[in-house]
mmCIF file of C-alpha atoms and ligand atoms in Angstrom:
data_model
loop_
_atom_site.group_PDB
_atom_site.id
_atom_site.type_symbol
_atom_site.label_atom_id
_atom_site.label_comp_id
_atom_site.label_asym_id
_atom_site.label_seq_id
_atom_site.Cartn_x
_atom_site.Cartn_y
_atom_site.Cartn_z
ATOM 1 C CA MET Z 1 14.665 -31.197 78.923
ATOM 2 C CA GLU Z 2 11.902 -28.868 78.117
ATOM 3 C CA PHE Z 3 8.657 -28.939 79.899
ATOM 4 C CA GLN Z 4 6.923 -29.557 76.487
ATOM 5 C CA LEU Z 5 8.611 -32.026 74.723
ATOM 6 C CA ILE Z 6 7.812 -34.177 77.813
ATOM 7 C CA GLU Z 7 4.866 -33.296 77.970
ATOM 8 C CA ARG Z 8 4.422 -35.131 74.626
ATOM 9 C CA ILE Z 9 6.048 -38.384 75.407
ATOM 10 C CA ARG Z 10 3.819 -38.273 78.756
ATOM 11 C CA GLU Z 11 0.045 -37.486 76.904
ATOM 12 C CA ARG Z 12 1.574 -40.103 74.034
ATOM 13 C CA THR Z 13 2.227 -43.002 76.553
ATOM 14 C CA ALA Z 14 -0.143 -42.540 79.217
ATOM 15 C CA GLN Z 15 -1.161 -45.604 80.927
ATOM 16 C CA GLY Z 16 -3.414 -45.536 83.954
ATOM 17 C CA ARG Z 17 -1.785 -48.137 86.878
ATOM 18 C CA GLU Z 18 -3.050 -47.696 90.672
ATOM 19 C CA ASP Z 19 0.633 -48.796 91.462
ATOM 20 C CA VAL Z 20 1.951 -45.706 89.945
ATOM 21 C CA HIS Z 21 1.490 -43.266 92.548
ATOM 22 C CA LEU Z 22 3.569 -40.427 91.166
ATOM 23 C CA GLY Z 23 4.525 -40.852 87.118
ATOM 24 C CA ILE Z 24 6.349 -38.359 85.088
ATOM 25 C CA GLY Z 25 6.882 -34.756 86.233
ATOM 26 C CA ASP Z 26 8.487 -34.994 89.653
ATOM 27 C CA ASP Z 27 12.021 -35.523 90.516
ATOM 28 C CA ALA Z 28 11.552 -39.613 90.816
ATOM 29 C CA ALA Z 29 8.723 -41.737 90.102
ATOM 30 C CA LEU Z 30 6.509 -43.185 92.934
ATOM 31 C CA VAL Z 31 5.664 -46.960 92.328
ATOM 32 C CA MET Z 32 4.205 -49.393 94.677
ATOM 33 C CA PRO Z 33 5.264 -53.345 94.232
ATOM 34 C CA PRO Z 34 2.806 -55.779 94.770
ATOM 35 C CA ALA Z 35 3.183 -58.645 97.957
ATOM 36 C CA GLY Z 36 4.488 -61.406 97.309
ATOM 37 C CA GLN Z 37 6.332 -60.713 94.014
ATOM 38 C CA GLN Z 38 9.839 -60.186 93.034
ATOM 39 C CA ILE Z 39 11.018 -57.437 90.892
ATOM 40 C CA ALA Z 40 12.442 -58.165 87.601
ATOM 41 C CA ILE Z 41 14.810 -54.988 86.424
ATOM 42 C CA ALA Z 42 16.253 -54.983 82.592
ATOM 43 C CA ILE Z 43 18.023 -52.222 81.004
ATOM 44 C CA ASP Z 44 18.909 -52.007 77.322
ATOM 45 C CA THR Z 45 20.844 -49.166 75.348
ATOM 46 C CA LEU Z 46 19.988 -48.964 71.456
ATOM 47 C CA VAL Z 47 22.865 -46.505 69.569
ATOM 48 C CA GLU Z 48 22.188 -45.273 66.134
ATOM 49 C CA GLY Z 49 24.755 -46.726 63.820
ATOM 50 C CA VAL Z 50 25.309 -49.593 66.056
ATOM 51 C CA HIS Z 51 22.213 -51.008 66.919
ATOM 52 C CA PHE Z 52 19.903 -49.798 64.549
ATOM 53 C CA PRO Z 53 20.750 -48.159 61.136
ATOM 54 C CA HIS Z 54 20.409 -44.398 60.611
ATOM 55 C CA GLY Z 55 17.324 -43.415 58.532
ATOM 56 C CA ILE Z 56 15.056 -45.810 60.495
ATOM 57 C CA ASP Z 57 11.171 -44.843 61.172
ATOM 58 C CA PRO Z 58 11.277 -43.352 64.744
ATOM 59 C CA ALA Z 59 7.985 -45.273 65.424
ATOM 60 C CA ASP Z 60 10.349 -48.278 64.966
ATOM 61 C CA ILE Z 61 13.032 -47.367 67.470
ATOM 62 C CA GLY Z 62 10.176 -46.411 69.853
ATOM 63 C CA TRP Z 63 9.005 -50.334 69.427
ATOM 64 C CA LYS Z 64 12.035 -51.691 69.294
ATOM 65 C CA SER Z 65 13.856 -49.908 72.090
ATOM 66 C CA LEU Z 66 10.724 -51.296 74.414
ATOM 67 C CA ALA Z 67 10.614 -54.870 72.705
ATOM 68 C CA VAL Z 68 14.281 -55.576 73.618
ATOM 69 C CA ASN Z 69 13.899 -55.002 77.376
ATOM 70 C CA LEU Z 70 10.339 -56.597 77.348
ATOM 71 C CA SER Z 71 11.921 -59.610 75.493
ATOM 72 C CA ASP Z 72 14.208 -59.822 78.492
ATOM 73 C CA LEU Z 73 11.029 -59.792 81.249
ATOM 74 C CA ALA Z 74 9.534 -62.814 78.959
ATOM 75 C CA SER Z 75 12.703 -64.661 79.022
ATOM 76 C CA MET Z 76 12.339 -64.288 82.810
ATOM 77 C CA GLY Z 77 8.575 -65.319 83.106
ATOM 78 C CA ALA Z 78 8.050 -62.062 84.612
ATOM 79 C CA SER Z 79 5.112 -59.560 83.532
ATOM 80 C CA PRO Z 80 5.951 -55.844 82.679
ATOM 81 C CA ALA Z 81 4.848 -53.259 84.678
ATOM 82 C CA TRP Z 82 6.879 -50.036 84.245
ATOM 83 C CA ALA Z 83 9.340 -48.083 82.407
ATOM 84 C CA LEU Z 84 11.969 -45.576 82.137
ATOM 85 C CA LEU Z 85 13.565 -43.728 79.060
ATOM 86 C CA ALA Z 86 16.671 -42.164 78.547
ATOM 87 C CA LEU Z 87 16.722 -40.193 75.431
ATOM 88 C CA THR Z 88 20.074 -38.810 73.818
ATOM 89 C CA LEU Z 89 18.902 -36.549 70.738
ATOM 90 C CA PRO Z 90 21.344 -34.734 68.605
ATOM 91 C CA LYS Z 91 20.982 -31.059 68.012
ATOM 92 C CA GLN Z 92 18.270 -30.322 65.477
ATOM 93 C CA PRO Z 93 15.494 -27.588 64.404
ATOM 94 C CA ARG Z 94 12.675 -27.804 66.863
ATOM 95 C CA GLU Z 95 10.031 -29.119 64.352
ATOM 96 C CA GLN Z 96 12.658 -32.591 63.629
ATOM 97 C CA VAL Z 97 12.803 -32.965 67.284
ATOM 98 C CA GLN Z 98 9.272 -32.913 68.129
ATOM 99 C CA ALA Z 99 8.382 -35.222 64.931
ATOM 100 C CA PHE Z 100 11.125 -37.592 66.184
ATOM 101 C CA ILE Z 101 9.953 -37.285 69.902
ATOM 102 C CA ASP Z 102 6.008 -37.948 68.596
ATOM 103 C CA GLY Z 103 6.948 -40.925 66.138
ATOM 104 C CA PHE Z 104 8.994 -42.095 68.970
ATOM 105 C CA ALA Z 105 6.602 -42.128 71.229
ATOM 106 C CA ASP Z 106 3.880 -43.454 69.240
ATOM 107 C CA GLY Z 107 6.088 -46.657 68.514
ATOM 108 C CA PHE Z 108 6.420 -46.960 72.061
ATOM 109 C CA ALA Z 109 3.240 -46.866 72.974
ATOM 110 C CA GLN Z 110 1.870 -49.171 70.486
ATOM 111 C CA LEU Z 111 3.752 -51.818 72.403
ATOM 112 C CA ALA Z 112 3.307 -50.787 75.921
ATOM 113 C CA GLN Z 113 -0.256 -50.438 76.027
ATOM 114 C CA PRO Z 114 -1.479 -53.920 75.190
ATOM 115 C CA HIS Z 115 1.043 -55.123 78.119
ATOM 116 C CA ARG Z 116 -0.099 -51.866 80.199
ATOM 117 C CA LEU Z 117 3.245 -50.895 81.043
ATOM 118 C CA ALA Z 118 3.491 -47.340 82.061
ATOM 119 C CA LEU Z 119 6.301 -44.949 80.990
ATOM 120 C CA ILE Z 120 7.149 -43.503 85.027
ATOM 121 C CA GLY Z 121 10.090 -41.320 83.785
ATOM 122 C CA GLY Z 122 13.425 -40.443 82.345
ATOM 123 C CA ASP Z 123 15.869 -38.342 81.273
ATOM 124 C CA THR Z 124 16.836 -36.577 78.013
ATOM 125 C CA THR Z 125 19.949 -34.991 76.844
ATOM 126 C CA ARG Z 126 21.653 -33.858 74.057
ATOM 127 C CA GLY Z 127 24.270 -36.120 71.688
ATOM 128 C CA ALA Z 128 24.598 -38.970 69.629
ATOM 129 C CA LEU Z 129 20.876 -40.605 68.803
ATOM 130 C CA THR Z 130 20.830 -43.114 71.806
ATOM 131 C CA VAL Z 131 17.910 -44.645 73.706
ATOM 132 C CA SER Z 132 17.673 -46.461 77.026
ATOM 133 C CA VAL Z 133 15.189 -48.237 78.325
ATOM 134 C CA ALA Z 134 14.898 -49.520 81.917
ATOM 135 C CA VAL Z 135 11.873 -51.831 82.294
ATOM 136 C CA HIS Z 136 10.347 -53.202 85.664
ATOM 137 C CA GLY Z 137 8.233 -56.335 85.745
ATOM 138 C CA PHE Z 138 6.875 -58.947 88.499
ATOM 139 C CA VAL Z 139 7.537 -62.603 89.219
ATOM 140 C CA PRO Z 140 6.303 -64.325 92.187
ATOM 141 C CA VAL Z 141 9.068 -64.735 94.515
ATOM 142 C CA GLY Z 142 11.297 -67.877 93.503
ATOM 143 C CA LYS Z 143 9.486 -68.320 90.323
ATOM 144 C CA ALA Z 144 12.073 -66.449 87.611
ATOM 145 C CA LEU Z 145 13.188 -68.402 85.179
ATOM 146 C CA THR Z 146 16.939 -68.365 84.694
ATOM 147 C CA ARG Z 147 19.670 -69.610 82.522
ATOM 148 C CA ALA Z 148 20.791 -71.689 84.931
ATOM 149 C CA GLY Z 149 18.892 -74.989 85.816
ATOM 150 C CA ALA Z 150 18.848 -77.269 82.554
ATOM 151 C CA ARG Z 151 19.618 -80.825 83.216
ATOM 152 C CA ALA Z 152 20.972 -83.321 81.318
ATOM 153 C CA GLY Z 153 18.331 -85.030 78.922
ATOM 154 C CA ASP Z 154 16.351 -82.152 78.896
ATOM 155 C CA VAL Z 155 14.754 -80.951 75.226
ATOM 156 C CA VAL Z 156 15.696 -77.535 74.032
ATOM 157 C CA LEU Z 157 13.112 -75.720 72.040
ATOM 158 C CA VAL Z 158 12.247 -71.896 70.515
ATOM 159 C CA THR Z 159 9.305 -70.170 70.173
ATOM 160 C CA GLY Z 160 8.562 -68.627 66.511
ATOM 161 C CA THR Z 161 10.950 -68.971 63.859
ATOM 162 C CA LEU Z 162 14.649 -67.840 63.676
ATOM 163 C CA GLY Z 163 16.766 -65.995 61.494
ATOM 164 C CA ASP Z 164 14.156 -63.476 59.911
ATOM 165 C CA ALA Z 165 15.632 -60.464 61.568
ATOM 166 C CA ALA Z 166 19.177 -61.124 60.411
ATOM 167 C CA ALA Z 167 17.449 -61.605 57.121
ATOM 168 C CA GLY Z 168 15.659 -58.227 57.281
ATOM 169 C CA LEU Z 169 18.926 -56.627 58.007
ATOM 170 C CA VAL Z 170 20.858 -57.863 54.859
ATOM 171 C CA LEU Z 171 17.602 -56.810 52.516
ATOM 172 C CA TRP Z 172 17.721 -53.219 54.678
ATOM 173 C CA GLN Z 173 21.475 -52.914 54.118
ATOM 174 C CA GLN Z 174 20.493 -53.785 50.059
ATOM 175 C CA GLY Z 175 18.621 -50.703 50.292
ATOM 176 C CA THR Z 176 15.478 -52.726 50.421
ATOM 177 C CA ARG Z 177 12.734 -50.408 51.497
ATOM 178 C CA VAL Z 178 9.201 -50.719 50.809
ATOM 179 C CA ASP Z 179 8.060 -54.281 49.216
ATOM 180 C CA GLU Z 180 7.068 -53.715 45.515
ATOM 181 C CA GLU Z 181 7.677 -57.323 44.463
ATOM 182 C CA SER Z 182 6.305 -59.485 47.410
ATOM 183 C CA GLY Z 183 5.075 -59.320 50.846
ATOM 184 C CA ARG Z 184 8.419 -61.131 51.933
ATOM 185 C CA ALA Z 185 11.162 -58.505 52.225
ATOM 186 C CA ALA Z 186 8.293 -56.239 54.206
ATOM 187 C CA TYR Z 187 7.516 -59.388 56.706
ATOM 188 C CA LEU Z 188 11.576 -60.134 57.337
ATOM 189 C CA MET Z 189 12.308 -56.216 57.960
ATOM 190 C CA GLU Z 190 9.073 -55.886 60.029
ATOM 191 C CA ARG Z 191 10.640 -58.774 62.303
ATOM 192 C CA LEU Z 192 13.848 -56.874 62.419
ATOM 193 C CA HIS Z 193 12.524 -53.688 63.501
ATOM 194 C CA ARG Z 194 9.257 -54.530 65.185
ATOM 195 C CA PRO Z 195 10.294 -57.643 67.049
ATOM 196 C CA THR Z 196 7.476 -59.135 69.112
ATOM 197 C CA PRO Z 197 8.685 -60.035 72.751
ATOM 198 C CA ARG Z 198 7.454 -63.433 73.776
ATOM 199 C CA LEU Z 199 5.550 -62.116 77.135
ATOM 200 C CA SER Z 200 2.547 -64.782 77.211
ATOM 201 C CA ALA Z 201 4.898 -67.583 76.547
ATOM 202 C CA GLY Z 202 7.488 -66.586 79.393
ATOM 203 C CA LEU Z 203 4.206 -66.563 81.697
ATOM 204 C CA ALA Z 204 3.717 -70.351 80.637
ATOM 205 C CA LEU Z 205 6.680 -71.469 80.812
ATOM 206 C CA ARG Z 206 7.026 -70.656 84.718
ATOM 207 C CA GLU Z 207 7.390 -73.950 86.604
ATOM 208 C CA ARG Z 208 8.043 -75.744 83.597
ATOM 209 C CA ALA Z 209 11.255 -74.876 81.604
ATOM 210 C CA SER Z 210 14.112 -75.684 83.512
ATOM 211 C CA ALA Z 211 16.450 -72.509 82.095
ATOM 212 C CA CYS Z 212 15.148 -70.072 79.502
ATOM 213 C CA ILE Z 213 17.145 -67.141 77.595
ATOM 214 C CA ASP Z 214 15.777 -64.442 74.716
ATOM 215 C CA ILE Z 215 17.834 -64.752 71.541
ATOM 216 C CA SER Z 216 19.105 -61.234 71.003
ATOM 217 C CA ASP Z 217 22.531 -62.448 69.714
ATOM 218 C CA GLY Z 218 21.718 -65.500 68.066
ATOM 219 C CA LEU Z 219 20.853 -69.020 68.955
ATOM 220 C CA LEU Z 220 24.166 -70.390 69.090
ATOM 221 C CA ALA Z 221 25.864 -67.726 71.487
ATOM 222 C CA ASP Z 222 22.527 -67.612 73.285
ATOM 223 C CA LEU Z 223 22.035 -71.349 74.271
ATOM 224 C CA GLY Z 224 25.704 -71.314 74.854
ATOM 225 C CA HIS Z 225 24.939 -68.982 77.870
ATOM 226 C CA ILE Z 226 22.119 -71.526 79.001
ATOM 227 C CA ALA Z 227 24.605 -74.154 78.421
ATOM 228 C CA HIS Z 228 27.407 -72.488 80.588
ATOM 229 C CA ALA Z 229 25.270 -71.307 83.319
ATOM 230 C CA SER Z 230 23.529 -74.922 83.621
ATOM 231 C CA GLY Z 231 27.250 -76.798 83.592
ATOM 232 C CA LEU Z 232 26.140 -78.737 80.493
ATOM 233 C CA ALA Z 233 26.549 -78.764 76.498
ATOM 234 C CA ALA Z 234 23.858 -78.280 74.137
ATOM 235 C CA GLU Z 235 23.325 -80.296 71.046
ATOM 236 C CA ILE Z 236 21.188 -78.687 67.899
ATOM 237 C CA ASP Z 237 19.569 -80.755 64.951
ATOM 238 C CA ALA Z 238 20.206 -78.125 61.896
ATOM 239 C CA PRO Z 239 17.152 -79.528 60.265
ATOM 240 C CA LEU Z 240 14.870 -78.971 62.983
ATOM 241 C CA LEU Z 241 15.390 -75.011 63.136
ATOM 242 C CA PRO Z 242 12.165 -73.444 62.286
ATOM 243 C CA LEU Z 243 12.283 -71.543 59.341
ATOM 244 C CA SER Z 244 9.554 -69.005 58.094
ATOM 245 C CA PRO Z 245 8.419 -69.353 54.375
ATOM 246 C CA MET Z 246 9.474 -65.840 53.971
ATOM 247 C CA LEU Z 247 13.148 -66.444 55.137
ATOM 248 C CA LEU Z 248 13.162 -69.445 52.669
ATOM 249 C CA GLY Z 249 11.695 -67.998 50.055
ATOM 250 C CA SER Z 250 14.012 -65.117 50.055
ATOM 251 C CA PHE Z 251 17.637 -66.832 50.848
ATOM 252 C CA ASP Z 252 18.896 -70.455 50.186
ATOM 253 C CA ASP Z 253 18.822 -73.101 52.501
ATOM 254 C CA ALA Z 254 22.297 -72.780 53.817
ATOM 255 C CA THR Z 255 22.060 -68.890 54.280
ATOM 256 C CA ALA Z 256 18.938 -69.267 56.055
ATOM 257 C CA ARG Z 257 20.304 -71.890 58.506
ATOM 258 C CA GLU Z 258 23.269 -69.619 59.252
ATOM 259 C CA PHE Z 259 21.132 -66.780 59.850
ATOM 260 C CA ALA Z 260 18.913 -68.814 62.033
ATOM 261 C CA LEU Z 261 21.799 -70.313 64.095
ATOM 262 C CA ALA Z 262 24.083 -66.784 64.214
ATOM 263 C CA GLY Z 263 21.956 -64.107 63.169
ATOM 264 C CA GLY Z 264 20.935 -61.669 65.930
ATOM 265 C CA ASP Z 265 17.889 -59.657 67.387
ATOM 266 C CA ASP Z 266 15.019 -62.733 66.629
ATOM 267 C CA TYR Z 267 14.223 -61.994 70.016
ATOM 268 C CA GLU Z 268 12.549 -65.234 70.349
ATOM 269 C CA LEU Z 269 12.554 -67.447 73.309
ATOM 270 C CA CYS Z 270 15.367 -70.501 73.650
ATOM 271 C CA PHE Z 271 14.163 -72.862 76.574
ATOM 272 C CA THR Z 272 14.835 -76.318 78.063
ATOM 273 C CA VAL Z 273 11.834 -78.588 79.303
ATOM 274 C CA PRO Z 274 12.019 -82.118 80.657
ATOM 275 C CA PRO Z 275 10.800 -84.608 78.020
ATOM 276 C CA ALA Z 276 7.718 -85.428 80.141
ATOM 277 C CA LEU Z 277 6.191 -81.664 79.762
ATOM 278 C CA VAL Z 278 7.227 -80.855 76.210
ATOM 279 C CA ALA Z 279 3.973 -81.931 74.506
ATOM 280 C CA GLU Z 280 1.807 -79.892 77.138
ATOM 281 C CA VAL Z 281 4.609 -76.970 76.720
ATOM 282 C CA GLN Z 282 3.999 -77.064 72.888
ATOM 283 C CA GLY Z 283 0.213 -77.088 73.097
ATOM 284 C CA ASP Z 284 0.026 -74.233 75.459
ATOM 285 C CA LEU Z 285 2.602 -72.168 73.049
ATOM 286 C CA ALA Z 286 0.650 -73.105 70.022
ATOM 287 C CA ARG Z 287 -2.368 -71.539 71.177
ATOM 288 C CA MET Z 288 -0.736 -68.611 72.061
ATOM 289 C CA GLY Z 289 0.181 -68.174 68.272
ATOM 290 C CA CYS Z 290 4.013 -68.551 68.455
ATOM 291 C CA GLY Z 291 4.406 -72.145 68.594
ATOM 292 C CA ALA Z 292 7.421 -73.973 70.239
ATOM 293 C CA THR Z 293 9.916 -76.149 68.210
ATOM 294 C CA ARG Z 294 12.226 -78.756 69.740
ATOM 295 C CA ILE Z 295 15.810 -78.433 67.903
ATOM 296 C CA GLY Z 296 18.298 -80.178 70.150
ATOM 297 C CA ARG Z 297 18.692 -81.602 73.667
ATOM 298 C CA MET Z 298 21.284 -80.735 76.880
ATOM 299 C CA VAL Z 299 24.019 -83.281 77.465
ATOM 300 C CA GLU Z 300 26.752 -83.766 79.961
ATOM 301 C CA GLY Z 301 29.974 -81.914 78.743
ATOM 302 C CA SER Z 302 30.248 -77.889 77.658
ATOM 303 C CA GLY Z 303 29.467 -75.703 74.670
ATOM 304 C CA VAL Z 304 27.328 -76.050 71.480
ATOM 305 C CA ARG Z 305 27.204 -78.471 69.019
ATOM 306 C CA VAL Z 306 25.039 -78.365 65.866
ATOM 307 C CA ARG Z 307 24.384 -81.761 63.946
ATOM 308 C CA ASN Z 308 23.981 -81.455 59.795
ATOM 309 C CA ALA Z 309 21.154 -83.211 57.625
ATOM 310 C CA GLN Z 310 23.965 -85.798 57.021
ATOM 311 C CA GLY Z 311 24.152 -86.432 60.676
ATOM 312 C CA GLU Z 312 27.816 -84.726 60.909
ATOM 313 C CA TRP Z 313 29.032 -82.927 63.696
ATOM 314 C CA LEU Z 314 29.691 -79.080 63.003
ATOM 315 C CA GLU Z 315 31.897 -77.523 65.711
ATOM 316 C CA THR Z 316 30.692 -73.645 66.462
ATOM 317 C CA GLY Z 317 33.216 -71.352 67.853
ATOM 318 C CA ARG Z 318 31.864 -67.848 69.550
ATOM 319 C CA GLN Z 319 33.610 -66.150 67.003
ATOM 320 C CA GLY Z 320 31.116 -66.978 64.389
ATOM 321 C CA TRP Z 321 29.694 -69.192 61.848
ATOM 322 C CA ASP Z 322 32.164 -70.352 58.905
ATOM 323 C CA HIS Z 323 29.735 -72.286 56.489
ATOM 324 C CA PHE Z 324 27.125 -74.729 57.136
ATOM 325 C CA ALA Z 325 26.976 -75.681 53.580
ATOM 326 C CA PRO Z 326 28.726 -78.817 52.846
HETATM 327 P P1 LIG P 1 15.176 -33.537 87.103
HETATM 328 O O1 LIG P 1 16.357 -32.266 86.390
HETATM 329 O O2 LIG P 1 14.557 -33.378 88.154
HETATM 330 O O3 LIG P 1 16.198 -34.855 87.175
HETATM 331 P P2 LIG P 1 13.937 -33.597 84.289
HETATM 332 O O4 LIG P 1 13.554 -32.127 83.985
HETATM 333 O O5 LIG P 1 15.074 -34.327 83.640
HETATM 334 O O6 LIG P 1 14.156 -33.426 85.991
HETATM 335 O O7 LIG P 1 12.797 -34.323 84.228
HETATM 336 C C1 LIG P 1 11.472 -33.835 84.513
HETATM 337 C C2 LIG P 1 10.427 -34.845 84.695
HETATM 338 O O8 LIG P 1 10.172 -35.444 82.966
HETATM 339 C C3 LIG P 1 10.859 -36.413 85.413
HETATM 340 O O9 LIG P 1 10.054 -36.652 86.231
HETATM 341 C C4 LIG P 1 11.319 -37.266 84.610
HETATM 342 O O10 LIG P 1 11.544 -38.424 85.130
HETATM 343 C C5 LIG P 1 10.594 -36.940 83.664
HETATM 344 N N1 LIG P 1 11.613 -37.039 82.102
HETATM 345 C C6 LIG P 1 12.058 -36.649 81.372
HETATM 346 N N2 LIG P 1 12.880 -37.276 80.021
HETATM 347 C C7 LIG P 1 12.085 -37.656 80.052
HETATM 348 C C8 LIG P 1 12.047 -38.886 78.925
HETATM 349 N N3 LIG P 1 12.568 -38.830 77.652
HETATM 350 N N4 LIG P 1 10.941 -40.045 78.902
HETATM 351 C C9 LIG P 1 9.903 -40.025 80.085
HETATM 352 N N5 LIG P 1 9.933 -38.926 81.216
HETATM 353 C C10 LIG P 1 10.746 -38.223 81.237
HETATM 354 MG MG1 LIG P 2 15.090 -33.130 89.648
#
């Protein structure tokens, strides 16, 4: 890509790190991994019209393309260090490309800077709007959290609240843009467009959680991955699901719980903890601001089961979620 456009990205995302020996500008970046640490690496691609709707603020795309990757590092208990950015941009007049890049880079930097993440390189091509971000983070050797490792009897917890992003997407699709009536819609759409990766929670869970995953495809699907990888079943008590007042104020209870179980894009952490450590973990995560709510337990068997307020077990398939309401 044109030197000037790359320069705009470089300037807007500048982040000094001593372990970056050569950043944007040469044929490859040179970095120095710290001794005793493993490097956790993740990549995620967002395609316009598939992962985000057309017409979204470029700054939100910049934020979210990084956030979904940082969320993967968070769930591994890794701390972020470096990122690569592959941008595919449609052919457009120069001012539009420039405006997109400036907005994108600013949104990216808003999330990158507090985490001291350095953008060290990338690639730029022409085509349908597509953003790929790869991140690298550090985790002490052998200390990473994985999806495997949960034991029967472990308690299942989640950070934050669930279902907000799915609600935000419905509102967005209904044409809600700015919030005129209440702060609720704005909050829910912010949760969709600007998810908060739970990085400090991930670090606090190292050596305590037996398994961890970030919720990108919905709780049922993602907890299903923990269950599968750990060779166990998971049970969820639907009444325990943490729902925000903004979600409950905007949708009826059954819809809110469906969003929480099957909606995607929350980027909260779902993890398992031995019963003896639950109180301590909840205390720490409460101090971090996101909190942690117990929603169920791991048992022998396979799959994920949900129990409603009446104590009835509802089988849930991978294909989706029928109706939670009786
Ligand atoms: P090359 O042809 O050698 O791959 P490029 O012209 O693609 O070089 O890139 C020049 C420099 O700019 C490289 O250091 C590359 O990592 C960086 N770069 C290119 N596109 C981006 C981008 N979208 N974000 C960050 N860095 C980029
Ligand atoms: Mg080259």
